[in-house]
Coordinates of C-alpha atoms and ligand atoms in Angstrom, one line a residue:
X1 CA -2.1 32.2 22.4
X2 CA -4.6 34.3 23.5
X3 CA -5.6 37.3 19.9
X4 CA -4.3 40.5 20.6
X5 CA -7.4 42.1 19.8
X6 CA -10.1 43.0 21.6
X7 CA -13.2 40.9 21.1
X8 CA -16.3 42.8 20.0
X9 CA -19.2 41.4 21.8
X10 CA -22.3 40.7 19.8
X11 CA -25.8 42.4 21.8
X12 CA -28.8 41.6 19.3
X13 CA -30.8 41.3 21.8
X14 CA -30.6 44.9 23.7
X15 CA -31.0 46.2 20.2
X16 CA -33.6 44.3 19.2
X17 CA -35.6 44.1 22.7
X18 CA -39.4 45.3 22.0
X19 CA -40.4 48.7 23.6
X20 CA -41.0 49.0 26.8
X21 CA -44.7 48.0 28.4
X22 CA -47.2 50.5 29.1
X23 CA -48.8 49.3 32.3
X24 CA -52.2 51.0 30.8
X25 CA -52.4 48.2 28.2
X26 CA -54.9 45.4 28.8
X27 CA -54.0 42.0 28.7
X28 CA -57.0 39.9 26.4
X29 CA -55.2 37.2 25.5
X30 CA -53.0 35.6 28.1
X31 CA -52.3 32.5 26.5
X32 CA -51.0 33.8 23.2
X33 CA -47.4 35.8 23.5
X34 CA -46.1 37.5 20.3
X35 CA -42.9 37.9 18.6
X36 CA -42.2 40.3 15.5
X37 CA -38.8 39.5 13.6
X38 CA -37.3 43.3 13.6
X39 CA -35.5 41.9 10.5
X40 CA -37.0 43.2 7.5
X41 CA -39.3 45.1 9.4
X42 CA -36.9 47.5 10.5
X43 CA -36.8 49.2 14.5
X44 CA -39.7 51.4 13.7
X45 CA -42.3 49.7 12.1
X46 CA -41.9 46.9 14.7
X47 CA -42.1 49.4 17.5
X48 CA -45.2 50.9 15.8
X49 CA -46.6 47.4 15.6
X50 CA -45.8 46.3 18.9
X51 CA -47.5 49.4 20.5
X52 CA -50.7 48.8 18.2
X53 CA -50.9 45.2 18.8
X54 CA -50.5 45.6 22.8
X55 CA -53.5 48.7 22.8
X56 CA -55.9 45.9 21.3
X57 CA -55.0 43.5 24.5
X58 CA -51.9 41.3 22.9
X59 CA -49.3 40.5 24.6
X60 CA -45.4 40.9 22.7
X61 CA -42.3 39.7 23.8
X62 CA -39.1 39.3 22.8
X63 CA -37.2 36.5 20.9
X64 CA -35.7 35.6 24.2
X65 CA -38.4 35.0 25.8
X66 CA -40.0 31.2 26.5
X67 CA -43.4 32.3 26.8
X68 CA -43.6 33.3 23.0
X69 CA -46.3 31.3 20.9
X70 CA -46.9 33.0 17.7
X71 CA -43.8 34.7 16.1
X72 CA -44.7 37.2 13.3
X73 CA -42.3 37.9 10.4
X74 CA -42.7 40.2 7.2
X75 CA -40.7 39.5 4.4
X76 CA -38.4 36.7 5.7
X77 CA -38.6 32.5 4.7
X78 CA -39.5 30.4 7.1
X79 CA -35.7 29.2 7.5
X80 CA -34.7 33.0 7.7
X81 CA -37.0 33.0 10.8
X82 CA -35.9 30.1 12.5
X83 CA -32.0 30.9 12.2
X84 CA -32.7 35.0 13.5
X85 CA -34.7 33.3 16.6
X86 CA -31.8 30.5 17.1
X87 CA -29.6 33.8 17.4
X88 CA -31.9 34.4 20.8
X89 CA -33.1 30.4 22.1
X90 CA -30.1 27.9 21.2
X91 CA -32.7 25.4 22.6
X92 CA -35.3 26.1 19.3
X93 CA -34.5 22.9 17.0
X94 CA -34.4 21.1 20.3
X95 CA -37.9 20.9 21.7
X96 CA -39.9 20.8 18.4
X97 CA -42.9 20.5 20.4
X98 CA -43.0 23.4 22.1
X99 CA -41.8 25.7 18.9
X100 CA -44.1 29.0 18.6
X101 CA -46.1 29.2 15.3
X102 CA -43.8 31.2 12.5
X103 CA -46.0 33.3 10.7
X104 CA -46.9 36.0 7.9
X105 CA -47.9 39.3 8.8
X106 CA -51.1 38.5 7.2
X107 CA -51.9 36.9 10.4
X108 CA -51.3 39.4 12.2
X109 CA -52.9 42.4 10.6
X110 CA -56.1 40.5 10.7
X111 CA -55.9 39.7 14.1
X112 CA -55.7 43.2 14.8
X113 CA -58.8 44.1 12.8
X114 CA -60.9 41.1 14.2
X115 CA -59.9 42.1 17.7
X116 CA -58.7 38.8 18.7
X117 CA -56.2 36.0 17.1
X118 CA -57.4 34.6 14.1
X119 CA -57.6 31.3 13.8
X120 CA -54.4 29.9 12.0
X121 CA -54.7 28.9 8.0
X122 CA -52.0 27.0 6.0
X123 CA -51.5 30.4 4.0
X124 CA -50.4 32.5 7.0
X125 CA -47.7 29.9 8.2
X126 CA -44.2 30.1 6.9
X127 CA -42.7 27.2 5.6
X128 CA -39.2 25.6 7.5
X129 CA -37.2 23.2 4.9
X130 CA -37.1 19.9 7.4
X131 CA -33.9 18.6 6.8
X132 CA -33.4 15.1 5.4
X133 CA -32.9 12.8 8.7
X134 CA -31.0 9.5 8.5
X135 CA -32.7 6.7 9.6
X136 CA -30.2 6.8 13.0
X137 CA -30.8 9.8 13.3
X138 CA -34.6 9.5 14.6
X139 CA -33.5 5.9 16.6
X140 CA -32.0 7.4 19.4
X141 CA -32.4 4.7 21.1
X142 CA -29.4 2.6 21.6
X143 CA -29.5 -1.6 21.6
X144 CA -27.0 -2.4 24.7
X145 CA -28.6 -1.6 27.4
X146 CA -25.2 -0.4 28.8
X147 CA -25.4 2.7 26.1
X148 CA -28.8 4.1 27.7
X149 CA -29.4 5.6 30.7
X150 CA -32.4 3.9 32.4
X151 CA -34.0 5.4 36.1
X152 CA -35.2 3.9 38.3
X153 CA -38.7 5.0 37.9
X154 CA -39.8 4.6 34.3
X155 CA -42.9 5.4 32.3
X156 CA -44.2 1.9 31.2
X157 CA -44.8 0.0 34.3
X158 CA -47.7 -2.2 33.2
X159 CA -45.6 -3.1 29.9
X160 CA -42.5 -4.1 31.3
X161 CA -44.6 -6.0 34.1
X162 CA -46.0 -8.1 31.1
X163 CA -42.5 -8.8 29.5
X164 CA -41.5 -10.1 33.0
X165 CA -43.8 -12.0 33.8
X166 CA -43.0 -14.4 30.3
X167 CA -39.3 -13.4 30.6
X168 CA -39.5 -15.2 34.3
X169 CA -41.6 -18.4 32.4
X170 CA -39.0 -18.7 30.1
X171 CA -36.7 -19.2 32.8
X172 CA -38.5 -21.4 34.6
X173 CA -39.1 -23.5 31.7
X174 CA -35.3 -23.4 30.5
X175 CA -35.8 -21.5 27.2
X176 CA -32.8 -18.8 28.2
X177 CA -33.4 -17.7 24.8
X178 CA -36.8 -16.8 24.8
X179 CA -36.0 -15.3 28.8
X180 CA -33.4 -12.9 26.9
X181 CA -35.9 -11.5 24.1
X182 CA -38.5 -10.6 26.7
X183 CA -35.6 -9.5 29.3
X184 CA -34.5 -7.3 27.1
X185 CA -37.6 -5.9 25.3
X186 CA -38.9 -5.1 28.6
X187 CA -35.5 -3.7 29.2
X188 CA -35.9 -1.1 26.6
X189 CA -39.1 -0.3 27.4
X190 CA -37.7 0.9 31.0
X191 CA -35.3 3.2 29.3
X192 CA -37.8 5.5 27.5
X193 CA -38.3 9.0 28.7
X194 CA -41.9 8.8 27.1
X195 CA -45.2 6.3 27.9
X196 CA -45.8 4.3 24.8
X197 CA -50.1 4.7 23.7
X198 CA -49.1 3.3 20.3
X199 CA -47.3 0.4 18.8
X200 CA -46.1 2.3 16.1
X201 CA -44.0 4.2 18.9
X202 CA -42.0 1.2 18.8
X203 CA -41.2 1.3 15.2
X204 CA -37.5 2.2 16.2
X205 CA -36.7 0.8 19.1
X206 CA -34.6 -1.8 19.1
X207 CA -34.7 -5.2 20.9
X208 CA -38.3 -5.6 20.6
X209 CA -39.3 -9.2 18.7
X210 CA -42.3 -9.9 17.3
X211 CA -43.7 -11.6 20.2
X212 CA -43.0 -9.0 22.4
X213 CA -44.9 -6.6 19.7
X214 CA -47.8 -8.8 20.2
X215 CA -47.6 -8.8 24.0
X216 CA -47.4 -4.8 24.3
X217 CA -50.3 -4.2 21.6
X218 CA -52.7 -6.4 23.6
X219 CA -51.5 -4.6 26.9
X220 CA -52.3 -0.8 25.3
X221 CA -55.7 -2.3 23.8
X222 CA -56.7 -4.4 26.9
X223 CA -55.1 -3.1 29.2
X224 CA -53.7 -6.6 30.0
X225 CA -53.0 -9.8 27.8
X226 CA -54.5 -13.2 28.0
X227 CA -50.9 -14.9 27.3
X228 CA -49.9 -13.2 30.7
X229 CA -52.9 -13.8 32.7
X230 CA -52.6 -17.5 31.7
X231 CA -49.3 -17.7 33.0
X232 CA -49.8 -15.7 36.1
X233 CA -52.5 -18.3 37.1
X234 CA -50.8 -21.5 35.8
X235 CA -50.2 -23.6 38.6
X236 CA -46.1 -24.3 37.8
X237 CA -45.6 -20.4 37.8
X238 CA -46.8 -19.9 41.1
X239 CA -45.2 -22.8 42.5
X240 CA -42.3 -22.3 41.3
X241 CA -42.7 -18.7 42.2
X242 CA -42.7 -19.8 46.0
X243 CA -40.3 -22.0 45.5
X244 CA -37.2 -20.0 43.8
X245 CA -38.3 -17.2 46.8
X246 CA -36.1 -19.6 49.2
X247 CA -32.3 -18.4 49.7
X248 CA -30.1 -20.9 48.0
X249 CA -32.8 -22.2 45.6
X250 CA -32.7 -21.5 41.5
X251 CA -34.3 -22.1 38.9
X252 CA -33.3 -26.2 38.4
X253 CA -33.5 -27.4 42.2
X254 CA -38.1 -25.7 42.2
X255 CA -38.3 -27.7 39.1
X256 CA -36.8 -30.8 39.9
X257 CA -39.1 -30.4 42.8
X258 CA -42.4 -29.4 41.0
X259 CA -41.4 -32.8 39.0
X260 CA -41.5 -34.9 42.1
X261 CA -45.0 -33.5 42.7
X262 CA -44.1 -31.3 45.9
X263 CA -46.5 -28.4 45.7
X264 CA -46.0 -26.3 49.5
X265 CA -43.6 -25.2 51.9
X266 CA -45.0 -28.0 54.1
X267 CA -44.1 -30.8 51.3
X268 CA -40.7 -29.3 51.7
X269 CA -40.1 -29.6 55.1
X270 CA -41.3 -34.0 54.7
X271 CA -37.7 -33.6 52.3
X272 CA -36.3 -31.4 55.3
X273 CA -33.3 -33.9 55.1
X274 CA -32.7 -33.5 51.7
X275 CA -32.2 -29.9 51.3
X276 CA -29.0 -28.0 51.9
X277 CA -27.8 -26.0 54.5
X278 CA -28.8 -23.0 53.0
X279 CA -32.0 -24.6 51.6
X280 CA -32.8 -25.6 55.6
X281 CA -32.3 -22.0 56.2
X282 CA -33.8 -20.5 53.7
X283 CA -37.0 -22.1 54.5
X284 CA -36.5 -21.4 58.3
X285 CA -36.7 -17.7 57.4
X286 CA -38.6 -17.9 54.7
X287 CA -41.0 -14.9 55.3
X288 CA -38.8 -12.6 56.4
X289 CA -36.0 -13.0 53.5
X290 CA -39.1 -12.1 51.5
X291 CA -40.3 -8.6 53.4
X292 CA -38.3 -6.2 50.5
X293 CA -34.9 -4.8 52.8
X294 CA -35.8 -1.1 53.2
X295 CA -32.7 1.2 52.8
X296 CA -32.5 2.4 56.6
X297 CA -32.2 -1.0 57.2
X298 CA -29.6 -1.9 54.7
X299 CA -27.7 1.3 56.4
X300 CA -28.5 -0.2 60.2
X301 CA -26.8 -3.3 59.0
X302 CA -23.5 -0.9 56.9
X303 CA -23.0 0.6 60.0
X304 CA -22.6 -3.1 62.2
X305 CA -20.2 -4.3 59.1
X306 CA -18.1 -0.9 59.4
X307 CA -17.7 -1.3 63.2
X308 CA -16.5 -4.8 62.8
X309 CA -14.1 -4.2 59.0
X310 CA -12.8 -1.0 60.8
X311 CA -11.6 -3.0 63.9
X312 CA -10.2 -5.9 62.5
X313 CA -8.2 -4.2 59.4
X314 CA -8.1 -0.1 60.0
X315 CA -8.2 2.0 57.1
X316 CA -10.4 -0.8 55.0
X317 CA -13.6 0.6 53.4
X318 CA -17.4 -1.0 52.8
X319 CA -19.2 0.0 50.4
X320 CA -23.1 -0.6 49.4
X321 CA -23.7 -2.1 46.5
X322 CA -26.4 -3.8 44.3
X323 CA -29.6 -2.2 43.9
X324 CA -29.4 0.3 46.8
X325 CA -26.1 2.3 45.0
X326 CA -28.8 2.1 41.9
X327 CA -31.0 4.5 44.3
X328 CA -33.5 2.1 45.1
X329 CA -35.4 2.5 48.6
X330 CA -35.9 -1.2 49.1
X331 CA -34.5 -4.9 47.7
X332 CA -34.6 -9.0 48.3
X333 CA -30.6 -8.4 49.7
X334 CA -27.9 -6.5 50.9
X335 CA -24.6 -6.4 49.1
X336 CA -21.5 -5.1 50.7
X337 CA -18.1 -4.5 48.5
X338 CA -15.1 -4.6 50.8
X339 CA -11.3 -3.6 50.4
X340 CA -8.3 -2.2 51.8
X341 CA -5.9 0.7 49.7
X342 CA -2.7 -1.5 50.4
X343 CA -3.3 -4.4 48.2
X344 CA -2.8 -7.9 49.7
X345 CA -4.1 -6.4 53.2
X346 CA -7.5 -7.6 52.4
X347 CA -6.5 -11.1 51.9
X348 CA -7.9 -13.1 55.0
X349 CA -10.4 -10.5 55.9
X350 CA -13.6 -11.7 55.2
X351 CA -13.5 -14.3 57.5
X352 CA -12.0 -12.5 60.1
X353 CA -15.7 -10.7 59.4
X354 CA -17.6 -13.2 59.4
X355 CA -16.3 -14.8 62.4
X356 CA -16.5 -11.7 64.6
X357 CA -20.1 -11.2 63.5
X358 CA -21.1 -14.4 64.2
X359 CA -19.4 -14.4 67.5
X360 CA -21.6 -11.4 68.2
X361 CA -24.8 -13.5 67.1
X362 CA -25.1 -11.1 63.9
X363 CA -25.4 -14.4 61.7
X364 CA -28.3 -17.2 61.5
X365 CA -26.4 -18.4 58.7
X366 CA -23.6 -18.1 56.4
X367 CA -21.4 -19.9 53.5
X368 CA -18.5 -18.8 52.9
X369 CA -16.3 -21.8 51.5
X370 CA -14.2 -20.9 48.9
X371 CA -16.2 -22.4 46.7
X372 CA -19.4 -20.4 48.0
X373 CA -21.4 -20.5 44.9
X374 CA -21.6 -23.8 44.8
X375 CA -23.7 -23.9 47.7
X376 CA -25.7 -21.2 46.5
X377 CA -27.3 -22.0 42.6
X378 CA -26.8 -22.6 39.3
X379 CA -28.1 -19.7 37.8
X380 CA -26.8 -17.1 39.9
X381 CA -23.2 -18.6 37.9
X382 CA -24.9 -19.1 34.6
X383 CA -25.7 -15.3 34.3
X384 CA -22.4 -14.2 35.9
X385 CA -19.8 -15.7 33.6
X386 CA -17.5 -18.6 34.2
X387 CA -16.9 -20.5 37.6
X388 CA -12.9 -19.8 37.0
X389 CA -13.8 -15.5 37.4
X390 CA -16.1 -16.3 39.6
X391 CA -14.2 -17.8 42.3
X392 CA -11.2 -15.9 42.7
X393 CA -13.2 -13.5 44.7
X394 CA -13.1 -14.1 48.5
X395 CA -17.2 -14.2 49.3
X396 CA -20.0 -14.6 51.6
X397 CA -23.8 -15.1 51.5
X398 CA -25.3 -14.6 54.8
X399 CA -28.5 -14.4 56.8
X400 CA -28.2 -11.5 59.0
X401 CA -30.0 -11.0 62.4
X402 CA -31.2 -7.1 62.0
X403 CA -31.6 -6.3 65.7
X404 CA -34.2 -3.8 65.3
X405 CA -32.5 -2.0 68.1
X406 CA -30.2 -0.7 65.1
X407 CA -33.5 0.2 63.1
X408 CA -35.9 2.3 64.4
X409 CA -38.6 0.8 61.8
X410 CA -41.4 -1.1 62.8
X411 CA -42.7 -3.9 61.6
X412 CA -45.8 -5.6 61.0
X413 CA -46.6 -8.7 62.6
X414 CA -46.8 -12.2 60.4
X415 CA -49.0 -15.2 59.9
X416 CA -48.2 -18.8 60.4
X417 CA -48.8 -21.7 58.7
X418 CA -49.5 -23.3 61.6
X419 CA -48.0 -26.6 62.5
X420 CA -45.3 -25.3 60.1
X421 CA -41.6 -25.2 60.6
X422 CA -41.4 -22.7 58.5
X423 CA -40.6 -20.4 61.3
X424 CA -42.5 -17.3 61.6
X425 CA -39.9 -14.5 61.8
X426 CA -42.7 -11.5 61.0
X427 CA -44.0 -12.8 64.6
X428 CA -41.3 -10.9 66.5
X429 CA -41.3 -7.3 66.6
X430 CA -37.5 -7.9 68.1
X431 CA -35.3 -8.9 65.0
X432 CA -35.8 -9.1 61.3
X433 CA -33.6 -11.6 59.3
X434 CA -32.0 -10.2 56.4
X435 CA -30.2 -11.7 53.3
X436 CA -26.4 -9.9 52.8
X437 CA -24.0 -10.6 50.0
X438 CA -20.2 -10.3 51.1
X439 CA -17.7 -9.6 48.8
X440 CA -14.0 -8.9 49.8
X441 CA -11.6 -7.5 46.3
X442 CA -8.4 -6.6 46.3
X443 CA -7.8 -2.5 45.9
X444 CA -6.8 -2.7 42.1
X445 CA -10.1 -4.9 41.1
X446 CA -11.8 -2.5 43.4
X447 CA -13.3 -0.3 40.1
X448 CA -14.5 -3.9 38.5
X449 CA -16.1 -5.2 41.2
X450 CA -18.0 -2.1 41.9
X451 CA -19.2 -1.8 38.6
X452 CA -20.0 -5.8 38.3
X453 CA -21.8 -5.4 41.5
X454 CA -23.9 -2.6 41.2
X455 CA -25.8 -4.1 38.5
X456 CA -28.6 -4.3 36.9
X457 CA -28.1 -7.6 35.6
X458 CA -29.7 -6.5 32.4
X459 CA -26.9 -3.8 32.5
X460 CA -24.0 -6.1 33.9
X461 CA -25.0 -8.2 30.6
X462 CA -24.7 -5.9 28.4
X463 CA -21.6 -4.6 29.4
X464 CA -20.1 -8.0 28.8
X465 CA -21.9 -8.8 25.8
X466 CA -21.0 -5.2 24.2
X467 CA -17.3 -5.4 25.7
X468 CA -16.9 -8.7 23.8
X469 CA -18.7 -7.9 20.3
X470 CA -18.3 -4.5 19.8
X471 CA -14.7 -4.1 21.2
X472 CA -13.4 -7.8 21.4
X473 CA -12.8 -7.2 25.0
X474 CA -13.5 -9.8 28.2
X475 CA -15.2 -7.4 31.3
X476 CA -15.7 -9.2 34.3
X477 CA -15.8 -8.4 38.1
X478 CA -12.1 -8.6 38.0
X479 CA -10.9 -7.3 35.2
X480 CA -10.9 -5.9 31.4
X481 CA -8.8 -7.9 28.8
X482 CA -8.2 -6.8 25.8
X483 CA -8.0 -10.1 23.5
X484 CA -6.3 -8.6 20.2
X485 CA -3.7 -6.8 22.1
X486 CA -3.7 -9.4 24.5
X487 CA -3.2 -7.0 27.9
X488 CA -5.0 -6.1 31.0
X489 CA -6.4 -2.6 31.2
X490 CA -6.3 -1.6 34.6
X491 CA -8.8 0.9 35.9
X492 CA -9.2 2.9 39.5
X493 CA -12.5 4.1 38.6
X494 CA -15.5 3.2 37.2
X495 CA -15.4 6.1 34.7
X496 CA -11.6 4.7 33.6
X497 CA -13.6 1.7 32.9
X498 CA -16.5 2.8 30.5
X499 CA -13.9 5.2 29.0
X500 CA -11.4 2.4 27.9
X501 CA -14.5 0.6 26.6
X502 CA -15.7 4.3 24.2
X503 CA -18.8 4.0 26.1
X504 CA -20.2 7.2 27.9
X505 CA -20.4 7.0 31.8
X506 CA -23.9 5.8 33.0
X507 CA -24.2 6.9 37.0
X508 CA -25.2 3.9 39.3
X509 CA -28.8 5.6 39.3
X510 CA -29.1 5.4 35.8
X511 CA -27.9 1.6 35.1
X512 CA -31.9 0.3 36.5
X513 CA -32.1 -1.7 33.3
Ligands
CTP601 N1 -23.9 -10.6 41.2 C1 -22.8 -11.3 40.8 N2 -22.7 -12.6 41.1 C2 -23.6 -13.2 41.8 C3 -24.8 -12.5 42.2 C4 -24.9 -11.2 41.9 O1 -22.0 -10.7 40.2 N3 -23.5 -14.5 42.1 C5 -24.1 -9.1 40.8 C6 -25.2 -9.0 39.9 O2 -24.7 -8.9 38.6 C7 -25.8 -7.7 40.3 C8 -25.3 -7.4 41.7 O3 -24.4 -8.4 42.0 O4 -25.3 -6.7 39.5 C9 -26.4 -7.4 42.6 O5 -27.2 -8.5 42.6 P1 -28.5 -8.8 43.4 O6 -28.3 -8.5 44.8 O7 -29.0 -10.2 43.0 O8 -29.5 -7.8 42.7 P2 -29.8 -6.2 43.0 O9 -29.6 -5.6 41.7 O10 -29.0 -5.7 44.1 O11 -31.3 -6.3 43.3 P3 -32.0 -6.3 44.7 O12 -32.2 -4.9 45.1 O13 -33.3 -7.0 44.6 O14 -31.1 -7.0 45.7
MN602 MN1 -29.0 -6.8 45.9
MN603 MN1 -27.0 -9.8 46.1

């Protein structure tokens, strides 16, 4: 119920504004703005002091004001001072950095008889009690990767680079465990709003290991670190560098190869008959599937995906996913999410899709057997939960012929190994080929599929990992299961979603972990 009486509203700060500025007044002193507490010093005296100190070239403001620097008090405790100001700035305990100076009048009055600011001594600065912080308090920074908020252009570019670089090793070697550590340091790294100078920055950060310590404190001495370098040039990384860069090969398939001593693209094409279907195609466009995907593009291809959805099921929706919905201008793929509002009218749609498009010569290649993934590889599975989740979904990986008649960019032309099958796509101007992830959902696992495919990974992860430990509850691309209560929480948007697992909502352009 709303009080019967009237409110009396609180002014301070047309009472306590300082007098009004005499445009005669020099100004000496541009970079120093003062501030005089009228409490204890009473209306007059301030005003008296105000006029003196602007007729000697200072410049005073009022509490109000941001510019402030050096805020003068007589009589008052430093913690008296700080609670009159936060009556004026409710942002003063929250940018300590910027905080004016709180001093004694000292200060000032011998300012005013040296004619400038004096310099400021321990004895003319008021003391603030600093109030006792728990440990959690000063580690803002939380461990699941799904609990910070992480943009897409970070501060600590050469840093995370480093971690990468031994996080993709790791994986190419097998250790997953040692992958994780330097995934997720580097992870970390991308979520802070400042660039880290010192190690000692890093004293409350979470998920960073000791090895990772040692990596970053050789990158802000040397500026790079020799462990990294070593690998960078090791003959395995690179080939298996150019290896895993072909669609439809992972991690296992480049090292069973580097095993059997095949070193180029050319060695590959001697096992032509060996490799998959995608493999064969993968290859065949290898340099084009490995030009980044600009965003215009990604949107040329939306708009030939609409035209065909729309036609063959009205009223069904496609969304862009993956790292474009993160807000990222370019990426190795396109991911489409598709689904119709009356649930069961997606089922058969995909390849009704993918037929039509090919039909129209849209595809070079495309697998869409039920059990797509397996024609894809093992670790795109591996880091995406079981096989069962996995292939309920109704899915497609493609190769897509960008006609750049639906793309006004242009592109550079190519080189060729020459005698090489490896056919050179950057040699015509007409068409671009261009991976694209299909995925077809029914409307009420629209949410979880949108969340599962936005990514990061490192995010996607997380979520699953902090679902499971933190609030013994299975997320997946489908679905959220509680596994006490035993019951499905359903969810219509992605917000439902982080809300039923107490987790504040991270925007798409906020999950680049
Ligand atoms: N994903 C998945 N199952 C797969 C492959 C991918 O669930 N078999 C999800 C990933 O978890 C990721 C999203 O799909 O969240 C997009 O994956 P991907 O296209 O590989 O990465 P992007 O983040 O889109 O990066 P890029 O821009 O390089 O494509
Ligand atoms: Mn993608
Ligand atoms: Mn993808």
């Amino acid at each position: 119920m709303m009080s019967q009486f009237p409110v009396k509203k609180r002014r301070p700060c047309q009472k306590e504004a300082p007098p009004p500025l005499n445009p005669e007044d020099p100004v000496r002193f541009p970079d120093v703005v003062l501030c005089l507490v009228e409490k204890r010093m009473g209306a007059s005296r301030r005003t008296f002091l105000t006029t003196l100190a602007r007729r000697r070239g200072f410049c005073v403001e009022g509490a109000d004001s941001e510019r402030v620097t050096h805020v003068v008090s007589e009589g008052n405790s430093g913690d008296e001072v700080v609670e009159w100001m936060k009556r004026y700035r409710n942002c003063w305990a929250e940018a300590p950095g910027s905080c004016p100076a709180l001093l004694d009048l000292a200060w000032f009055t011998e300012s005013i008889s040296a004619g400038h600011p004096v310099e400021i001594e321990p004895r003319h600065c008021l003391g603030v009690t600093v109030k006792a912080e728990k440990p959690e308090d000063r580690c803002q920074v939380a461990a699941y990767a799904c609990q910070r908020r992480t943009p897409l252009v970070h501060h600590n570019q050469a840093l995370v680079g480093a971690l990468e670089t031994l996080a993709e090793e790791a994986h190419f070697c097998g250790s997953e465990g040692r992958r994780l550590a330097f995934s997720r340091a580097a992870s970390v790294l991308k979520s802070l709003p400042w660039a880290v100078r010192r190690i000692q920055e890093l004293s409350c950060v979470p998920c960073i290991g000791e090895h990772s310590k040692k990596i970053i404190q050789e990158v802000l001495e040397d500026g790079t670190s020799s462990e990294v370098e070593r690998v960078r040039l090791s003959e395995r990384y690179q080939i298996m560098k150019l290896f895993i860069k072909i669609f439809g090969v992972g991690v296992q398939t480049a090292s069973q190869w580097y095993q059997e001593g095949l070193r180029t693209l050319s060695d590959l094409e001697t096992h032509h008959a060996q490799l998959r279907k995608a493999q064969q195609a993968g290859l065949l466009h290898y340099e084009d599937l490995n030009i980044p995907v600009e965003l215009s593009e990604a949107e040329a291809i939306g708009q030939v995906v609409r035209k065909a959805v729309e036609q063959l099921l009205p009223g069904a929706s496609v969304t862009l996913t993956g790292g474009f919905r993160r807000g990222k201008q370019s990426g190795h793929d396109v991911d489409f999410l598709i689904t119709h509002p009356e649930e069961g009218q997606e089922v058969g749609l995909l390849s009704k899709v993918i037929s039509w498009l090919d039909s129209q010569g849209f595809l070079l290649y495309h697998s869409s057997q039920r059990n797509t993934f397996q024609a894809m590889e093992d670790e795109l599975l591996s880091s995406h939960g079981s096989a069962a989740t996995m292939d309920l979904f109704e899915r497609c990986f493609s190769i897509f012929r960008l006609d750049h008649l639906h793309c006004s960019i242009p592109r550079g032309a190519g080189t060729q190994e020459p005698g090489s099958m490896v056919r050179d796509c950057g040699a015509s101007l007409a068409w671009k080929a261009v991976w694209v992830d299909f995925v077809v959902t029914p409307y009420s696992q629209f949410a979880f599929a949108l969340l599962g495919w936005t990514g990061s990974k490192n995010f996607e992860r997380d979520l699953r990992r902090f679902s499971k430990l933190e609030k013994k509850m299975k997320l997946s691309s489908h679905a959220l299961y509680h596994m006490e209560q035993k019951l499905y929480l359903s969810a219509a948007s992605e917000e439902e979603i982080f809300q039923h697992l107490g987790l504040e909502y991270i925007p798409p352009k906020e999950r680049n972990a």
